[in-house]
Amino acid sequence: MKKKRISITDIANALNVTPSTVSRALNGGGKVSEKKRNEILALAKELGYRPNPIAKSLLENRTNTIGLIIPEFTHHFYSRMLAGIESVTSEAGYQLLICTSNENQAQEIKSTQTLLDARVDGILATISKMNDKFEHIQEEMDSGTPLVLVDRFSEEIETPYVISDDFKGAFSAVDYLCEIGCRNILHIKGPDNLSTTFNRFMGYKEALRKHEIELKEELLLESSDTNLLEKIRFCLTNHQVDGAFTYSDYLAFEIYKVASELNIPIPEQLSVIGYADEPISTYINPTLSTVNQQPFEMGAFGANYLLNKINNPEIALEIKNLETRLVIRGSCKGLEG
Amino acid sequence: MKKKRISITDIANALNVTPSTVSRALNGGGKVSEKKRNEILALAKELGYRPNPIAKSLLENRTNTIGLIIPEFTHHFYSRMLAGIESVTSEAGYQLLICTSNENQAQEIKSTQTLLDARVDGILATISKMNDKFEHIQEEMDSGTPLVLVDRFSEEIETPYVISDDFKGAFSAVDYLCEIGCRNILHIKGPDNLSTTFNRFMGYKEALRKHEIELKEELLLESSDTNLLEKIRFCLTNHQVDGAFTYSDYLAFEIYKVASELNIPIPEQLSVIGYADEPISTYINPTLSTVNQQPFEMGAFGANYLLNKINNPEIALEIKNLETRLVIRGSCKGLEG
DNA sequence: CTGTTAGCGCTTTCAC
DNA sequence: GTGAAAGCGCTAACAG
């Protein structure tokens, strides 16, 4: 059975004073005689008194808790983001209440409700991919609970957010491929309807434009393509592809597979750059060049924005488009190449 | 500003009844006239009334919250375990309060305290590697808060736990290597003082014994060895190594590196089996054989044990040594080989 | 300096 | 069937 914790009243009774006096002694607030204060502190320590945050929450209408809605845990990106969030919130003395959405809107709505019911002081959310309705977000905001979006945002939601600069990230990758001499650069796009998919594609286009390379439709594939492997094979066989930039690291590995099959050496004949800097990138052979999105920093920034908003609801809209880092590894020729 | 939520008293006042009546109507408990009940339910719905769990917690001395102490988030193993835990707890209507220990005992102690202060109904913990003191765990158990250990346990702590059967997992891997004809099987051990390191090594030994293969000291390496790569190189060069079983998948990749350097083809000349089934295993070339520990199931079992213990503190000690699954991929010769 | 009182939101006797 | 009252643990305003 859960043992009854010792309360402020227990101490008060033992010492023949009132709870208020004990409260004052413990919180240093009002005036208490040195003698009583010491007695109280001593007894509290002896009995292992720990204040009950539940009671305080009820009184103060705040819980020192932050709610987190995240699609899932298993992608390295989210793990790192979570670590960044946790490092900031735990430092600030906040607890983290975590819900997953599984990229499922219904579950996201439920999670939002759950967190609001729990009276969290603020919510950090990565909204799910398939969101087309935002009533639950709107309801969340109407409730007055501060909200900060991380990793994904929507123009329909006016609240602080931290995202990664996908355009620049993609641009830097494709720019690099052009610099090392690639002229037929394959791009595998991400899932439809995702701003990241769109922005990375824009970065790709812009880099080609900068280098006066014509965009060729036949060099564009989509991650959702049926028989993606076959399409990559066709592409590599027929279009003298010498570079590839993919929406994710995992898509880059698909290219690795086909290239290995076709005996196309990487990076000698084909330079490849992925996206996300999954840890696997450094273990695969050749090691994969990729774009690092600094997920830890993203989480940390998001958490800080949220704390700011909690402490000052009238704060100006804080928005961050986080810089990416291009990480060149064995899958690309060198700049002199 | 956080908007004031509507309370049971608000409804009571609006309808000229008392809070008790509203409470009864809402909870279906006592007797309330059909008419009043309907009125109350209607108004509650209209105003968007949501019960305040904080008040309930204070009253009932339970929070519907489970605390989790986990070393870190970024290993795939823990992500999956977390997913397993979350699936069970969210299904049961419990919230998850998450703390990390970073394998640091001081932080683990602090996290324990934090969770107890938060009055969680139970704690799920993966105790940190370097634990030599268990006072904080003892204190936790003395408090009457149910505790379940996952992934790691200690004989000094008498509480339910779920771990993975490292001995059998290792045994099955090395047994397989023997079956396909390996006779000089390299083993890279994990960190010192870890029961998993010990048990996997025992499994390795037992499999060799079963196949009447002599254990050779020169085929044993440790992950902490300085110049591990060099030692692997020496081993592969001088001892006709035809099989390798490593404490982790990542250590297996170190063997890949050296083998590739020395032009030793995998699996033709060297069969390799790792441990943990990191997702990267299926992307690396050749795909890595490995031992899957079923982390999702581990988390789910642990969460269920905890819920059982919360609901019935007198329950018998539940203990599970979870089966592993040997996953054979491209890094091993076939059984006929 | 310290005690009294009231109340955060809710449930649960106990009366009527 | 419904209201009044007490209390979960704590704080704060107000007396004294």
XYZ file of C-alpha atoms (C1' of nucleotides) in Angstrom:
706
model
C 0.000 0.000 0.000
C 1.128 3.496 -0.724
C 2.318 4.955 2.530
C 0.789 8.181 3.659
C 3.257 10.955 3.091
C 3.861 13.284 5.922
C 2.103 16.603 5.500
C 2.515 20.099 6.732
C -0.302 19.472 9.186
C 1.501 16.497 10.692
C 4.440 18.719 11.455
C 2.177 21.442 12.780
C 0.407 19.056 15.152
C 3.628 17.543 16.406
C 4.934 20.975 17.249
C 1.722 22.530 18.503
C 1.689 25.246 15.903
C -0.617 25.822 12.943
C -0.078 24.685 9.375
C 0.355 28.287 8.285
C 3.332 28.711 10.543
C 4.902 25.592 9.192
C 4.206 26.743 5.668
C 5.844 30.087 6.375
C 8.852 28.487 8.007
C 9.311 26.125 5.103
C 8.916 28.738 2.425
C 10.971 31.409 4.132
C 8.114 33.762 3.354
C 6.564 35.550 6.326
C 8.080 36.139 9.687
C 8.634 33.206 11.973
C 10.720 33.238 15.098
C 14.160 31.807 14.589
C 13.499 29.205 17.208
C 10.279 27.878 15.731
C 11.685 27.969 12.231
C 14.606 25.818 13.293
C 12.393 23.391 15.137
C 10.144 23.091 12.135
C 12.944 22.681 9.646
C 14.585 20.080 11.835
C 11.428 18.048 12.226
C 10.582 18.345 8.570
C 13.969 17.000 7.688
C 13.752 14.253 10.234
C 10.388 13.091 9.001
C 11.445 13.398 5.386
C 8.785 15.931 4.573
C 8.315 16.679 0.878
C 5.777 19.240 -0.252
C 2.853 17.923 -2.236
C 2.913 19.556 -5.659
C -0.633 18.406 -6.317
C -1.981 20.646 -3.594
C 0.105 23.506 -4.858
C -1.096 22.934 -8.402
C -4.699 23.058 -7.316
C -4.073 26.294 -5.557
C -1.916 28.014 -8.138
C -3.551 26.665 -11.246
C -0.244 25.557 -12.681
C 1.388 22.179 -12.708
C 5.014 22.742 -13.630
C 4.394 20.257 -16.339
C 4.881 20.530 -20.061
C 3.030 18.350 -22.514
C 4.712 16.938 -25.567
C 3.029 15.554 -28.645
C 5.381 13.732 -30.935
C 4.676 11.424 -33.891
C 6.821 8.583 -32.603
C 10.028 7.785 -30.784
C 11.948 5.533 -33.086
C 13.347 7.926 -35.630
C 16.678 9.183 -34.495
C 15.588 12.685 -35.333
C 12.800 12.644 -32.762
C 14.922 10.947 -30.150
C 17.451 13.713 -30.421
C 14.781 16.376 -30.424
C 13.305 14.813 -27.323
C 16.718 14.828 -25.674
C 17.057 18.530 -26.468
C 13.648 19.277 -25.035
C 14.281 17.217 -21.943
C 17.574 18.905 -21.235
C 15.933 22.331 -21.168
C 12.757 21.451 -19.328
C 14.419 19.385 -16.633
C 16.921 22.180 -16.082
C 14.021 24.589 -15.606
C 12.305 22.261 -13.157
C 9.469 21.208 -15.416
C 8.167 17.704 -15.838
C 7.516 16.255 -19.267
C 4.232 14.550 -20.059
C 4.598 12.669 -23.314
C 2.005 11.566 -25.833
C 2.474 10.076 -29.271
C 0.332 10.705 -32.300
C 1.630 8.016 -34.664
C 1.088 10.548 -37.425
C -2.558 9.984 -36.826
C -4.798 12.984 -36.572
C -7.414 11.355 -34.385
C -4.780 10.337 -31.898
C -3.276 13.808 -32.006
C -6.624 15.299 -31.120
C -6.989 12.877 -28.263
C -3.494 13.665 -27.014
C -4.218 17.368 -27.101
C -7.312 16.804 -25.028
C -5.447 14.573 -22.607
C -2.768 17.174 -22.058
C -5.255 19.983 -21.599
C -7.182 17.847 -19.136
C -3.956 17.271 -17.271
C -3.653 21.059 -16.982
C -0.141 21.179 -18.414
C 1.390 24.640 -18.385
C 2.248 24.491 -22.051
C 2.401 22.183 -25.043
C 5.176 21.388 -27.464
C 3.932 19.635 -30.545
C 5.076 18.192 -33.818
C 1.814 18.209 -35.682
C 1.132 15.092 -37.656
C 1.722 14.953 -41.378
C -1.820 14.417 -42.384
C -3.343 17.361 -40.598
C -6.010 19.098 -42.540
C -8.162 20.059 -39.600
C -6.875 22.366 -36.943
C -9.843 22.731 -34.639
C -8.092 20.890 -31.875
C -5.127 23.211 -32.141
C -7.417 26.171 -32.175
C -9.222 24.873 -29.116
C -5.867 24.383 -27.468
C -4.912 27.962 -28.148
C -8.287 29.288 -27.072
C -7.791 27.578 -23.745
C -4.908 29.931 -23.155
C -2.357 27.147 -22.831
C 0.816 28.251 -24.598
C 1.740 26.210 -27.644
C 4.986 25.927 -29.553
C 5.382 23.871 -32.699
C 8.571 22.044 -33.503
C 9.786 20.459 -36.722
C 6.570 21.185 -38.590
C 4.292 24.159 -38.663
C 1.250 25.387 -40.461
C 0.472 28.863 -41.634
C -2.976 28.430 -40.191
C -1.604 28.361 -36.671
C -0.298 31.572 -35.255
C 2.057 30.473 -32.545
C 5.833 30.284 -32.067
C 7.634 27.518 -33.922
C 11.042 26.112 -34.619
C 11.678 24.378 -37.879
C 14.710 23.433 -39.875
C 15.674 25.432 -42.941
C 14.881 22.767 -45.485
C 15.317 25.055 -48.418
C 18.839 26.056 -47.476
C 19.672 22.534 -46.386
C 18.678 21.101 -49.738
C 20.253 23.978 -51.572
C 23.594 23.471 -49.840
C 23.570 19.780 -50.709
C 22.729 20.174 -54.366
C 25.001 23.184 -54.686
C 27.815 21.006 -53.426
C 26.989 18.277 -55.944
C 27.101 20.843 -58.731
C 30.385 22.230 -57.471
C 32.041 18.840 -57.670
C 30.905 18.536 -61.247
C 27.638 16.626 -61.164
C 25.304 17.571 -63.997
C 22.590 14.924 -63.895
C 21.347 14.992 -60.376
C 18.581 12.628 -59.384
C 16.183 13.786 -56.687
C 13.870 11.535 -54.732
C 11.108 13.586 -53.175
C 9.451 12.896 -49.823
C 5.787 12.319 -49.015
C 3.212 14.562 -50.638
C 1.688 17.510 -48.842
C 4.605 18.014 -46.529
C 6.219 21.419 -46.386
C 9.594 19.734 -45.934
C 9.138 17.816 -49.171
C 8.259 21.001 -50.964
C 11.049 23.094 -49.499
C 13.754 20.531 -50.134
C 12.597 20.249 -53.701
C 12.723 24.048 -54.002
C 16.271 24.041 -52.681
C 17.173 21.444 -55.272
C 15.657 23.533 -58.036
C 17.318 26.708 -56.897
C 20.756 25.099 -56.761
C 20.315 23.786 -60.304
C 19.233 27.234 -61.422
C 22.271 28.807 -59.837
C 24.506 26.458 -61.805
C 22.466 26.870 -64.957
C 21.521 23.253 -65.073
C 18.220 22.403 -66.617
C 15.684 20.641 -64.398
C 14.840 17.293 -65.961
C 11.516 15.697 -65.082
C 12.938 12.249 -65.690
C 15.383 12.752 -62.831
C 12.593 13.278 -60.321
C 11.236 10.360 -58.324
C 8.960 10.136 -55.314
C 9.412 8.084 -52.177
C 5.870 6.834 -52.544
C 6.448 5.537 -56.078
C 5.495 1.933 -56.444
C 8.510 -0.030 -57.554
C 10.808 2.734 -56.476
C 13.847 0.480 -56.786
C 12.970 -0.299 -60.373
C 12.509 3.346 -61.198
C 15.873 4.184 -59.674
C 17.382 1.382 -61.726
C 15.847 2.764 -64.889
C 17.056 6.212 -64.068
C 20.627 5.208 -63.289
C 20.784 3.064 -66.403
C 19.409 5.546 -68.880
C 20.213 9.049 -67.780
C 23.922 9.186 -66.956
C 23.111 10.133 -63.396
C 26.246 11.363 -61.653
C 24.679 12.778 -58.506
C 21.751 12.089 -56.237
C 20.039 14.052 -53.526
C 17.326 12.322 -51.545
C 14.675 13.463 -49.140
C 16.000 11.100 -46.465
C 19.032 9.025 -45.649
C 17.003 5.879 -46.046
C 16.113 6.806 -49.609
C 19.809 7.322 -50.240
C 20.413 3.753 -49.156
C 17.967 2.595 -51.808
C 20.231 4.278 -54.300
C 23.193 2.506 -52.744
C 21.451 -0.802 -53.322
C 20.730 -0.165 -56.965
C 24.166 1.291 -57.626
C 25.801 -1.746 -56.092
C 23.638 -3.993 -58.267
C 24.547 -2.082 -61.399
C 28.195 -1.898 -60.421
C 28.138 1.853 -60.375
C 30.869 2.864 -57.928
C 30.077 5.465 -55.273
C 31.496 8.081 -55.200
C 33.671 7.622 -58.307
C 30.781 7.580 -60.720
C 27.920 8.702 -58.552
C 27.912 11.126 -55.618
C 25.075 10.771 -53.131
C 23.737 13.057 -50.425
C 20.920 12.091 -48.075
C 19.036 14.051 -45.447
C 18.811 13.856 -41.643
C 22.207 12.475 -40.639
C 20.899 9.278 -39.168
C 23.668 7.569 -37.195
C 23.645 4.758 -39.704
C 25.191 7.197 -42.197
C 28.579 6.770 -40.646
C 28.418 2.990 -40.565
C 27.346 2.322 -44.098
C 29.986 1.865 -46.782
C 30.795 4.295 -48.220
C 29.795 6.612 -45.400
C 26.895 8.796 -46.460
C 27.048 12.540 -46.984
C 23.969 14.134 -45.551
C 22.304 17.232 -44.193
C 22.223 17.501 -40.415
C 19.158 19.270 -39.062
C 20.391 19.757 -35.516
C 17.420 18.102 -33.885
C 18.790 18.506 -30.374
C 19.020 22.246 -30.872
C 15.578 22.270 -32.397
C 14.129 20.666 -29.299
C 16.078 22.965 -27.020
C 14.959 26.085 -28.885
C 11.371 24.937 -28.898
C 11.433 24.238 -25.181
C 12.947 27.637 -24.489
C 10.333 29.384 -26.595
C 7.655 27.572 -24.677
C 9.112 28.506 -21.304
C 9.311 32.104 -22.476
C 5.714 32.058 -23.518
C 4.611 30.457 -20.275
C 6.384 33.086 -18.257
C 5.301 35.923 -20.474
C 2.183 35.224 -22.519
C 2.395 38.602 -24.227
C 5.794 37.895 -25.706
C 6.277 38.587 -29.424
C 5.900 35.624 -31.762
C 9.203 33.779 -31.665
C 10.063 31.906 -34.816
C 13.210 30.097 -35.787
C 14.304 28.581 -39.046
C 17.262 26.589 -37.816
C 20.414 26.380 -39.915
C 21.368 22.968 -41.237
C 24.881 21.580 -41.542
C 26.057 19.856 -44.698
C 28.138 16.850 -43.696
C 30.315 15.543 -46.485
C 31.441 11.941 -46.144
C 32.625 9.130 -48.389
C 29.653 9.130 -50.751
C 30.795 12.306 -52.532
C 33.794 13.107 -54.596
C 36.021 15.804 -53.165
C 35.760 19.400 -54.343
C 38.770 18.982 -56.611
C 37.181 15.859 -58.188
C -3.443 34.305 -19.835
C -4.637 30.865 -18.997
C -8.389 30.955 -19.093
C -10.250 29.813 -16.058
C -11.708 26.400 -16.744
C -15.297 25.866 -15.898
C -15.820 23.935 -12.700
C -18.467 21.800 -11.165
C -19.444 24.737 -8.977
C -20.041 26.937 -11.998
C -22.509 24.430 -13.308
C -24.113 24.061 -9.891
C -24.578 27.804 -9.538
C -25.995 28.200 -13.011
C -28.571 25.523 -12.290
C -29.310 26.397 -8.688
C -28.242 23.062 -7.368
C -25.240 22.113 -5.233
C -21.893 20.871 -6.419
C -22.631 17.490 -4.901
C -25.622 17.029 -7.164
C -23.601 17.968 -10.200
C -20.888 15.570 -9.150
C -23.398 12.786 -8.746
C -25.018 13.508 -12.078
C -21.681 13.557 -13.855
C -20.377 10.406 -12.272
C -23.561 8.439 -12.550
C -23.024 7.532 -8.936
C -25.816 8.448 -6.529
C -29.424 9.077 -7.353
C -30.309 12.169 -9.267
C -33.661 12.818 -10.881
C -33.651 12.103 -14.561
C -34.619 15.673 -15.256
C -31.809 17.283 -13.286
C -29.293 14.832 -14.588
C -30.168 15.723 -18.152
C -30.058 19.411 -17.447
C -26.676 19.072 -15.842
C -25.228 16.886 -18.542
C -26.496 19.237 -21.202
C -25.037 22.313 -19.574
C -21.750 20.569 -18.869
C -21.469 19.660 -22.484
C -22.436 23.099 -23.629
C -19.869 24.782 -21.441
C -17.233 22.234 -22.324
C -16.784 21.090 -18.785
C -13.802 18.846 -18.166
C -13.137 17.450 -14.711
C -9.995 18.643 -13.024
C -7.783 15.649 -12.390
C -5.639 17.668 -9.996
C -8.494 18.000 -7.561
C -9.262 14.345 -7.904
C -5.652 13.439 -7.346
C -5.517 15.442 -4.166
C -8.595 13.696 -2.918
C -7.782 10.181 -3.994
C -4.071 10.261 -3.432
C -3.376 8.934 -6.887
C -2.393 10.724 -10.039
C -2.985 8.292 -12.882
C 0.572 8.968 -13.793
C 3.466 6.603 -14.244
C 7.051 7.714 -13.932
C 9.729 6.428 -16.259
C 13.447 6.552 -15.703
C 15.437 5.695 -18.776
C 19.147 6.150 -19.540
C 18.594 8.018 -22.796
C 16.389 8.196 -25.857
C 18.688 7.835 -28.798
C 19.392 4.144 -28.861
C 16.836 2.418 -30.971
C 16.405 -0.140 -28.240
C 15.121 2.425 -25.750
C 12.957 4.148 -28.313
C 11.211 0.900 -29.008
C 10.935 0.053 -25.345
C 9.421 3.462 -24.767
C 6.951 2.854 -27.567
C 5.942 -0.433 -25.955
C 5.474 1.220 -22.600
C 3.525 4.089 -24.055
C 1.179 1.818 -25.945
C 0.176 0.024 -22.745
C -0.013 2.994 -20.415
C -1.954 5.212 -22.781
C -4.371 2.388 -23.406
C -4.904 2.079 -19.655
C -5.464 5.802 -19.293
C -2.212 6.593 -17.565
C 0.046 9.529 -18.301
C 3.780 9.060 -18.683
C 6.199 11.295 -16.821
C 9.658 10.804 -18.286
C 13.079 11.403 -16.774
C 16.496 10.511 -18.146
C 19.456 9.371 -16.141
C 22.192 9.558 -18.767
C 23.632 6.455 -17.117
C 24.523 8.750 -14.273
C 23.728 7.618 -10.784
C 23.389 11.077 -9.302
C 20.867 12.002 -11.958
C 19.029 8.767 -11.425
C 18.684 9.540 -7.751
C 17.403 12.979 -8.560
C 14.914 11.587 -11.056
C 13.632 9.112 -8.513
C 13.076 11.916 -6.074
C 11.379 14.045 -8.704
C 8.966 11.282 -9.598
C 8.159 10.495 -5.985
C 7.566 14.179 -5.347
C 5.218 14.223 -8.304
C 3.284 11.432 -6.573
C 3.356 9.115 -9.557
C 1.385 5.927 -9.041
C 4.301 3.742 -10.038
C 7.780 3.824 -11.523
C 9.298 1.949 -14.418
C 13.062 2.161 -14.434
C 16.083 1.015 -16.336
C 18.682 1.395 -13.633
C 21.906 2.946 -14.782
C 24.914 0.818 -15.570
C 27.135 2.158 -12.890
C 24.840 1.599 -9.964
C 26.580 0.445 -6.868
C 24.329 2.183 -4.377
C 20.687 1.349 -4.129
C 19.505 3.537 -1.286
C 17.394 5.620 -3.616
C 15.706 2.510 -4.935
C 15.194 1.274 -1.416
C 13.704 4.597 -0.435
C 11.469 4.411 -3.457
C 10.234 0.994 -2.447
C 9.799 2.016 1.176
C 7.556 4.819 0.031
C 5.159 2.167 -1.164
C 5.265 3.330 -4.771
C 5.312 0.241 -6.995
C 8.484 -0.235 -8.986
C 9.214 -2.405 -11.993
C 12.635 -2.725 -13.559
C 13.097 -3.142 -17.280
C 16.121 -4.172 -19.317
C 18.410 -4.332 -16.289
C 17.912 -5.610 -12.785
C 19.867 -6.182 -9.642
C 19.617 -9.046 -7.230
C 19.666 -6.517 -4.445
C 16.273 -5.191 -5.472
C 13.284 -7.368 -4.828
C 10.717 -6.116 -7.291
C 9.228 -7.305 -10.568
C 11.431 -6.998 -13.618
C 11.549 -7.770 -17.302
C 14.853 -8.474 -18.942
C 15.981 -10.102 -22.115
C 17.410 -13.591 -22.078
C 20.965 -12.670 -22.982
C 22.307 -16.092 -22.334
C 19.928 -17.802 -24.729
C 20.229 -14.983 -27.220
C 23.993 -15.308 -27.365
C 23.781 -19.058 -27.303
C 21.441 -19.160 -30.280
C 23.745 -16.900 -32.270
C 26.939 -18.804 -31.594
C 25.161 -22.112 -31.937
C 24.101 -21.025 -35.396
C 27.647 -20.020 -36.313
C 28.856 -23.438 -35.231
C 26.114 -25.164 -37.191
C 27.170 -23.472 -40.409
C 30.676 -24.681 -39.832
C 32.516 -21.869 -38.069
C 35.270 -23.117 -35.814
C 37.228 -19.984 -34.903
C 34.653 -17.617 -33.569
C 35.725 -14.207 -32.421
C 33.757 -12.601 -29.593
C 33.839 -8.932 -28.696
C 32.573 -8.445 -25.174
C 30.602 -5.466 -23.903
C 31.371 -3.089 -21.047
C 32.628 -4.528 -17.794
C 30.370 -5.133 -14.836
C 27.238 -5.449 -16.871
C 25.152 -8.544 -16.437
C 24.366 -8.483 -20.144
C 28.056 -8.615 -20.990
C 28.506 -11.546 -18.683
C 25.449 -13.461 -19.841
C 26.178 -13.052 -23.519
C 29.702 -14.266 -22.935
C 28.316 -17.258 -21.055
C 26.016 -18.021 -23.967
C 28.997 -17.887 -26.285
C 30.942 -20.264 -24.073
C 28.078 -22.679 -23.727
C 27.505 -22.867 -27.477
C 31.181 -23.616 -28.045
C 31.045 -26.299 -25.365
C 28.010 -27.879 -26.995
C 29.918 -28.141 -30.267
C 33.083 -29.292 -28.505
C 35.027 -26.272 -29.650
C 37.781 -25.112 -27.392
C 37.508 -21.563 -26.054
C 40.549 -19.591 -27.217
C 41.581 -16.553 -25.196
C 43.089 -14.948 -28.269
C 39.647 -14.793 -29.881
C 38.225 -12.671 -27.063
C 38.248 -8.911 -27.326
C 36.559 -6.177 -25.320
C 34.649 -3.180 -26.579
C 36.657 -0.991 -24.254
C 39.994 -2.158 -25.674
C 42.139 0.699 -26.820
C 42.897 0.256 -30.483
C 40.055 -2.141 -30.892
C 40.269 -1.929 -34.673
C 43.906 -2.900 -34.587
C 43.197 -5.825 -32.311
C 40.443 -7.017 -34.623
C 42.851 -6.706 -37.519
C 45.457 -8.766 -35.711
C 42.886 -11.370 -34.855
C 41.462 -11.702 -38.346
C 44.952 -11.854 -39.827
C 46.461 -14.429 -37.514
C 43.780 -16.742 -36.254
C 41.774 -17.970 -39.259
C 38.668 -16.401 -37.847
C 35.613 -17.684 -39.725
C 32.893 -16.381 -37.439
C 32.273 -13.432 -35.179
C 29.715 -12.716 -32.516
C 29.685 -9.252 -30.991
C 28.058 -7.688 -27.972
C 26.358 -5.078 -30.171
C 25.552 -4.385 -33.797
C 27.886 -1.440 -33.763
C 30.785 -3.645 -32.761
C 29.869 -5.910 -35.662
C 30.265 -2.966 -37.987
C 33.801 -2.519 -36.712
C 34.441 -6.033 -37.903
C 32.898 -5.148 -41.260
C 35.370 -2.285 -41.575
C 38.407 -4.405 -40.865
C 37.189 -7.265 -43.034
C 36.655 -4.900 -45.923
C 40.153 -3.507 -45.440
C 41.683 -6.974 -45.391
C 39.556 -8.125 -48.325
C 37.960 -10.826 -46.276
C 34.551 -11.389 -47.891
C 31.480 -11.546 -45.659
C 29.840 -14.018 -45.474
C 31.911 -16.244 -47.762
C 34.920 -16.299 -45.502
C 33.586 -14.763 -42.329
C 30.094 -14.977 -40.851
C 29.096 -12.200 -38.486
C 26.298 -11.876 -35.952
C 25.663 -8.727 -33.920
C 23.248 -7.974 -31.119
C 20.199 -5.720 -30.758
C 18.830 -5.580 -34.302
C 19.364 -1.884 -34.806
C 17.497 -0.748 -37.919
C 20.798 -0.002 -39.576
C 21.365 -3.764 -39.734
C 19.106 -4.049 -42.726
C 20.692 -1.194 -44.609
C 24.311 -2.130 -44.280
C 25.876 -4.311 -46.935
C 25.792 -7.212 -46.403
C 22.776 -6.984 -44.141
C 23.721 -7.943 -40.607
C 22.521 -11.030 -38.796
C 21.668 -10.159 -35.252
C 19.771 -11.025 -32.111
C 16.518 -9.176 -31.649
C 15.636 -8.469 -28.038
C 12.030 -7.494 -28.607
C 12.298 -4.155 -26.882
C 8.728 -3.182 -27.644
C 7.483 -6.313 -25.905
C 9.849 -5.672 -23.043
C 8.363 -2.250 -22.496
C 4.847 -3.571 -22.836
C 5.452 -6.383 -20.338
C 7.072 -4.026 -17.879
C 4.198 -1.590 -18.128
C 1.689 -4.376 -17.594
C 3.553 -5.664 -14.566
C 3.532 -2.185 -13.147
C -0.175 -1.723 -13.719
C -0.782 -5.082 -12.062
C 1.262 -4.074 -9.089
C -0.468 -0.722 -8.828
C -3.856 -2.350 -8.852
C -2.860 -5.171 -6.566
C 0.166 -4.405 -4.384
C 0.107 -7.893 -2.878
C 0.595 -9.596 -6.211
C 3.319 -12.237 -6.444
C 6.677 -11.119 -7.797
C 6.344 -11.106 -11.565
C 9.547 -11.750 -13.429
C 10.157 -12.245 -17.107
C 13.219 -13.302 -19.029
C 12.071 -12.418 -22.506
C 12.918 -14.697 -25.417
C 15.162 -13.272 -28.099
C 14.846 -13.895 -31.813
C 17.828 -14.787 -33.937
C 17.566 -12.908 -37.206
C 19.736 -14.343 -39.944
C 20.590 -11.983 -42.778
C 23.285 -11.624 -45.404
C 26.257 -11.641 -43.063
C 26.026 -15.390 -42.456
C 26.395 -18.349 -44.701
C 23.304 -20.490 -45.034
C 22.859 -23.630 -42.984
C 23.882 -25.782 -45.935
C 27.051 -23.655 -46.368
C 5.199 36.782 15.216
C 1.288 33.522 14.969
C -3.427 31.797 14.683
C -7.945 31.878 12.132
C -10.369 31.552 8.043
C -11.245 30.633 3.501
C -10.660 28.378 -0.740
C -8.326 25.833 -5.059
C -12.151 21.530 -7.443
C -13.895 17.622 -6.248
C -16.076 13.552 -3.654
C -18.295 11.574 0.091
C -20.660 10.900 4.238
C -24.652 12.316 6.712
C -28.941 14.459 7.233
C -33.408 15.731 5.756
C -33.434 12.919 -4.459
C -30.843 16.762 -2.712
C -28.285 19.850 0.253
C -24.870 20.807 3.908
C -20.452 19.936 5.607
C -15.985 18.135 5.815
C -11.605 17.359 3.923
C -7.483 16.065 0.438
C -2.487 19.566 1.362
C -1.340 23.833 0.904
C -1.219 29.102 0.783
C -2.642 33.764 1.695
C -5.350 37.490 3.526
C -6.667 39.144 7.691
C -6.717 39.512 12.568
C -4.822 39.822 16.751
